[in-house]
Amino acid sequence: MEYPDRFDVIVIGGGHAGTEAALASARMGCQTLLLTHNIETLGQMSCNPAIGGIGKSHLVKEIDALGGAMGLATDLGGIQFRVLNARKGPAVRATRAQADRVRYKAAVRGMLENQPNLTIFQQAAGDLLVENDTVRGVVTETGIRFHAETVVLCTGTFLGGVIHIGLEQSRGGRAGDPPSNALAQRLRALPFRVDRLKTGTPPRLDAKSVDFSVLEEQPGDSPTPVMSYLGRRDMHPRQVSCHIAHTNERTHEIIFANLDRSPMYSGVIEGVGPRYCPSIEDKMHRFADKASHQIFIEPEGLDTHELYPNGISTSLPFDVQLQVVRSIQGLENAHITRPGYAIEYDFFDPRDLKHSLETKFIHNLFFAGQINGTTGYEEAGAQGLLAGLNAARRAKGLEAWWPRRDEAYLGVLVDDLITLGTKEPYRMFTSRAEYRLLLREDNADLRLTEAGRALGLVDESRWAAFSVKREAIERESARLKASWVQPGSAAAASIEEKTGKPLAREYSLLDLLKRPELGYGDVAHLTGEPVDDEAVAEQVQIQAKYQGYIDRQQDEIDKLKRHEATPLPTDLDYTLVEGLSHEIRQKLAEARPATLAQASRISGVTPAAVSILLIHLKKRR
Ligand code: FAD
């Protein structure tokens, strides 16, 4: 049947990419349909119920700064929060939250159901309506035809999904959910490059059968961090601890003795798995000399006894999984509630996408999430938001929008994917960003919320809260700059006591704050009233301490922008350019770009490589 209402945007899949895509499009005022297999699984975490971590919290905060759901859902569902790398510089600091999977899912569903312009419909999409290389709508597996201007595909691990437990195989999108086979076949008939990837998950344990007395307790941080810029501690449910266990030689012997029963090592699984989230079989292989591996025993929620043993993802047969688990101290009597498994699925080469995440071959069709070869909820959510907003802009007849690499991790993520492609599940790291000092998790709102407001993604209340915060930061920085401490004064004595050095001359509070030994709390009260908003104080401190480095990175970006039109000589011998990798030399020699801007758009030519080219050109002159 033809569905009577026409939509601006249809989003297929209610996972992390799909929910952010649908919410973004609807926030921008587009009539949006979210079509998903099962309304009960909206926002479901397929694997570990945890959000954030290094590189990933940066993406969550960017989603949040653009009005998305993930940060707030984490604050509503988070049962343990920690700041990783807390003692290192702010560029690599990252917030991580263990979530109650039921509360997280409920929070996402609540936001979807309360979002104006958004219609949710439960059914599998089986086909795309395509005319003249342009998508026109979607047909469900029972034959309902929905029409729209644009379609965003966010089907995760479901396309042609095959689940492996030992040498047993079954078809599924993840445990308990059907695969998407009709749609997978349809997509394989279109001109996209398609390949297989795999990922895996550990067995879950019953907490009643675990001896916590021999495990190391890992409480959350105090005071408890928040994830969203609008988050408050009083939103969090009760906070609990995680625990740490360890594999041992016996565990490793069991795994080695059974590798021939692992589908990965017997050649049954062909898809490549995530390098940075390896299975326990992979770890045995790659770190053969290590006598023990850490396992984080993490709660799945407040109202369940199920535990997630983070670090023993496996596709070994169930009898081996049980032996592995029971070989670990504290888990000798553990009961497995769900076996671990690996899943193989289709993904599409992201080099067939534009920066907007629209496909190059089918107009108005966008791909986001695991379907593009990434792994992780955060990577999926960030792409979903970008694809959703661009699908909405296309439906409105507007130009595409995306952030640059120096503006957001989202810019790095999309640029990496569409220029480099990926051979293994791609996850975000701070090391992937050239301008880490600018792209901190603490300033995603200052980088993006204004753009989000202009795009129609940021509502009145977020904009008001952001404006108040931004003004407070400016006001407080100005106050510190204009407040002086004189040698010999009581304020100077306080500084001298903290630093152990005499104050030789007059200093402003802002200059004092630049000293490594002094924090905002040490200086702000010396003259006048400090602010009591922690986020404002933190921002004032980071900006003061890192301004020199931040300015230098900004200069580098400005310099590159200024030199974009610089011509590259046609006879340039790239083998003579010192500091370029062999791969980049080869690509440049083949493509022979006319300008630095053209060079920078060649897949794999990074901003660092462009900078090297610029230096080489200057030396040639
Ligand atoms: P998903 O969360 O998979 O959501 C896809 C959605 O699309 C689902 O709601 C599904 O029902 C719906 N859907 C699919 N096909 C159709 C259709 N035809 N019609 C309608 N709806 C459809 N990530 C990590 O970072 N680390 C890990 O260790 C890790 N391990 C994992 C282990 C397993 C077993 C699985 C399954 C995933 C794992 N992940 C891991 C990946 C993580 O779950 C994904 O990266 C993330 O969920 C991707 O989000 P997504 O929105 O792209 O897709």
Short mmCIF file of C-alpha atoms in Angstrom, two decimals, residues 50 77 80 85 98 115 129 160 175 211 220 276 285 290 316 321 369 420 466 490 492 565 575:
data_model
loop_
_atom_site.label_atom_id
_atom_site.label_comp_id
_atom_site.label_asym_id
_atom_site.label_seq_id
_atom_site.Cartn_x
_atom_site.Cartn_y
_atom_site.Cartn_z
CA ALA A 50 29.16 2.38 28.29
CA GLY A 77 21.25 6.53 32.45
CA GLN A 80 29.40 5.26 37.04
CA ASN A 85 43.60 10.89 31.67
CA GLN A 98 28.94 3.10 32.52
CA GLN A 115 10.20 15.23 19.51
CA LEU A 129 12.46 3.33 -4.24
CA GLY A 160 23.58 -9.75 5.96
CA ALA A 175 21.66 -11.62 19.42
CA ASP A 211 33.07 -13.45 44.40
CA GLY A 220 33.46 6.37 39.98
CA TYR A 276 41.27 -1.66 19.43
CA HIS A 285 47.74 -14.05 19.34
CA LYS A 290 51.68 -11.24 28.24
CA LEU A 316 34.80 -19.53 21.07
CA GLN A 321 33.70 -19.74 27.21
CA GLY A 369 26.94 4.58 11.45
CA LEU A 420 40.90 7.13 3.40
CA PHE A 466 25.15 28.36 26.31
CA ALA A 490 48.27 39.57 51.58
CA ALA A 492 51.01 38.03 47.18
CA ALA A 565 45.79 28.59 -3.70
CA THR A 575 60.38 11.70 -3.91
#
